[in-house]
Amino acid sequence: MRIGLFVEDMGKTIAEYFEEVRAAKQAGIRAVWLGERLSWDPLTLLAMTSRDVPDIALGAGVVRTYPHHPLALAAQALTVGDRLVLGLGPSHQPLIEGQYGYDYNKPVRHMREYLTALIPLLHGESVDYQGETLKAQGQITAPGSQPPPVLLSALGPQMLKLAAELTDGTITVWAGPKTIGEYFVPTLQKAGKGTKVVATATVSVTDNPDAARESLNQTYAPARNLPSYRRVLDREGVDNIGDTVIAGDEDQVAQELQRYRDAGATEIIAVTVGDHQRAVNLLGELTT
């Protein structure tokens, strides 16, 4: 199972970001992932990484769909190059309406229409699409480019079925082996062709697991009650986000990551908490 590293770019200079990516590669990490928050543009940064850091896979996990028209996103994604995995998601109503001013009404319909326009564009096809939530007309000319695999951040059943139908699979968050094995994997397998489960997991290689859990609870306290996250936590049978962290010494963390693989996760996106280098060293040893 490949283990990728989520690189925290917020608050870092671009030079500091590249220093972290190169150190991760040196430790044996084979994939790096960036998210979209109000910081550096993830696809631009990944395009720079594609040029400057060879032989490492690149993941966008995840790009918010509402602020990016399919024509614009297709052009960006194809510019990154053939090492990209493109993770998408509608994000959350408070962010989309509060920060961007877009109407978050009908997110499942929006996502279906978005993918219906985007996927052909990534394959170099001409699109003339008029939906309820968006319009797209045109074709991206990017000679020699290859369409990236597309993953949907799908946590609820409707969105997960859409991921299976139209994409290569899903990116999960706050979901442990129980929810992956009992919910994500069987739902994808029943619903369509896209069966990859890329699991985001918070990892702390530490001698004080309780401190790692408390740190995560403090950092993500507002997120635990976002509806889509709350449903995942409830499925997992935990109350707080800190309860999902993989925390312990090297052997304990390795055993817990193996449980993700046994449950059906095809890749891990590791978000480190605490001693970053200690975690990266272990993750580099474990990745295949």
PDB file of C-alpha atoms in Angstrom, residues 4-7 31-37 41-43 46 57-65 84-91 149-154 170-173 198-200 268-270:
ATOM      1  CA  GLY A   4       1.571   9.527   0.667  1.00  0.00           C
ATOM      2  CA  LEU A   5       2.380  12.539   2.806  1.00  0.00           C
ATOM      3  CA  PHE A   6       0.064  15.509   3.180  1.00  0.00           C
ATOM      4  CA  VAL A   7       2.350  18.525   3.085  1.00  0.00           C
ATOM      5  CA  ALA A  31       3.720  10.651  -3.025  1.00  0.00           C
ATOM      6  CA  VAL A  32       2.929  14.110  -1.690  1.00  0.00           C
ATOM      7  CA  TRP A  33      -0.517  15.637  -1.377  1.00  0.00           C
ATOM      8  CA  LEU A  34      -1.699  19.233  -1.070  1.00  0.00           C
ATOM      9  CA  GLY A  35      -5.094  20.542  -0.065  1.00  0.00           C
ATOM     10  CA  GLU A  36      -6.877  23.744  -0.942  1.00  0.00           C
ATOM     11  CA  ARG A  37      -7.161  26.244   1.854  1.00  0.00           C
ATOM     12  CA  ASP A  41      -2.730  27.372  -4.952  1.00  0.00           C
ATOM     13  CA  PRO A  42      -2.284  23.577  -4.782  1.00  0.00           C
ATOM     14  CA  LEU A  43      -2.253  22.848  -8.507  1.00  0.00           C
ATOM     15  CA  LEU A  46       2.154  20.759  -7.736  1.00  0.00           C
ATOM     16  CA  ALA A  57       3.638  11.140  -7.295  1.00  0.00           C
ATOM     17  CA  LEU A  58       1.515  14.247  -6.807  1.00  0.00           C
ATOM     18  CA  GLY A  59      -1.949  14.495  -5.326  1.00  0.00           C
ATOM     19  CA  ALA A  60      -4.447  17.311  -4.967  1.00  0.00           C
ATOM     20  CA  GLY A  61      -6.601  16.420  -2.038  1.00  0.00           C
ATOM     21  CA  VAL A  62      -8.884  18.135  -2.342  1.00  0.00           C
ATOM     22  CA  VAL A  63      -9.639  20.977  -4.745  1.00  0.00           C
ATOM     23  CA  ARG A  64     -12.899  22.791  -4.042  1.00  0.00           C
ATOM     24  CA  THR A  65     -15.149  22.634  -7.081  1.00  0.00           C
ATOM     25  CA  LEU A  84      -1.121  13.993 -10.763  1.00  0.00           C
ATOM     26  CA  VAL A  85      -4.053  12.428  -8.962  1.00  0.00           C
ATOM     27  CA  LEU A  86      -6.863  14.985  -8.914  1.00  0.00           C
ATOM     28  CA  GLY A  87      -9.006  14.940  -5.799  1.00  0.00           C
ATOM     29  CA  LEU A  88     -12.170  17.025  -5.859  1.00  0.00           C
ATOM     30  CA  GLY A  89     -14.911  17.929  -3.445  1.00  0.00           C
ATOM     31  CA  PRO A  90     -17.717  20.440  -2.971  1.00  0.00           C
ATOM     32  CA  SER A  91     -16.355  21.431   0.471  1.00  0.00           C
ATOM     33  CA  PRO A 149      -7.137   9.860 -12.231  1.00  0.00           C
ATOM     34  CA  VAL A 150      -9.987  11.672 -10.507  1.00  0.00           C
ATOM     35  CA  LEU A 151     -11.105  10.988  -6.940  1.00  0.00           C
ATOM     36  CA  LEU A 152     -14.135  12.480  -5.233  1.00  0.00           C
ATOM     37  CA  SER A 153     -14.168  13.402  -1.577  1.00  0.00           C
ATOM     38  CA  ALA A 154     -17.408  11.541  -0.986  1.00  0.00           C
ATOM     39  CA  THR A 170     -12.963   8.375  -3.186  1.00  0.00           C
ATOM     40  CA  ILE A 171     -10.808  10.218  -0.680  1.00  0.00           C
ATOM     41  CA  THR A 172     -11.943   9.718   2.900  1.00  0.00           C
ATOM     42  CA  VAL A 173     -11.302  11.775   5.993  1.00  0.00           C
ATOM     43  CA  VAL A 198      -7.608   6.764  -0.564  1.00  0.00           C
ATOM     44  CA  ALA A 199      -7.813   7.225   3.189  1.00  0.00           C
ATOM     45  CA  THR A 200      -6.629  10.391   4.881  1.00  0.00           C
ATOM     46  CA  ILE A 268      -3.000   6.392   2.772  1.00  0.00           C
ATOM     47  CA  ILE A 269      -2.599  10.160   2.877  1.00  0.00           C
ATOM     48  CA  ALA A 270      -0.763  10.688   6.154  1.00  0.00           C
TER      49      ALA A 270
END
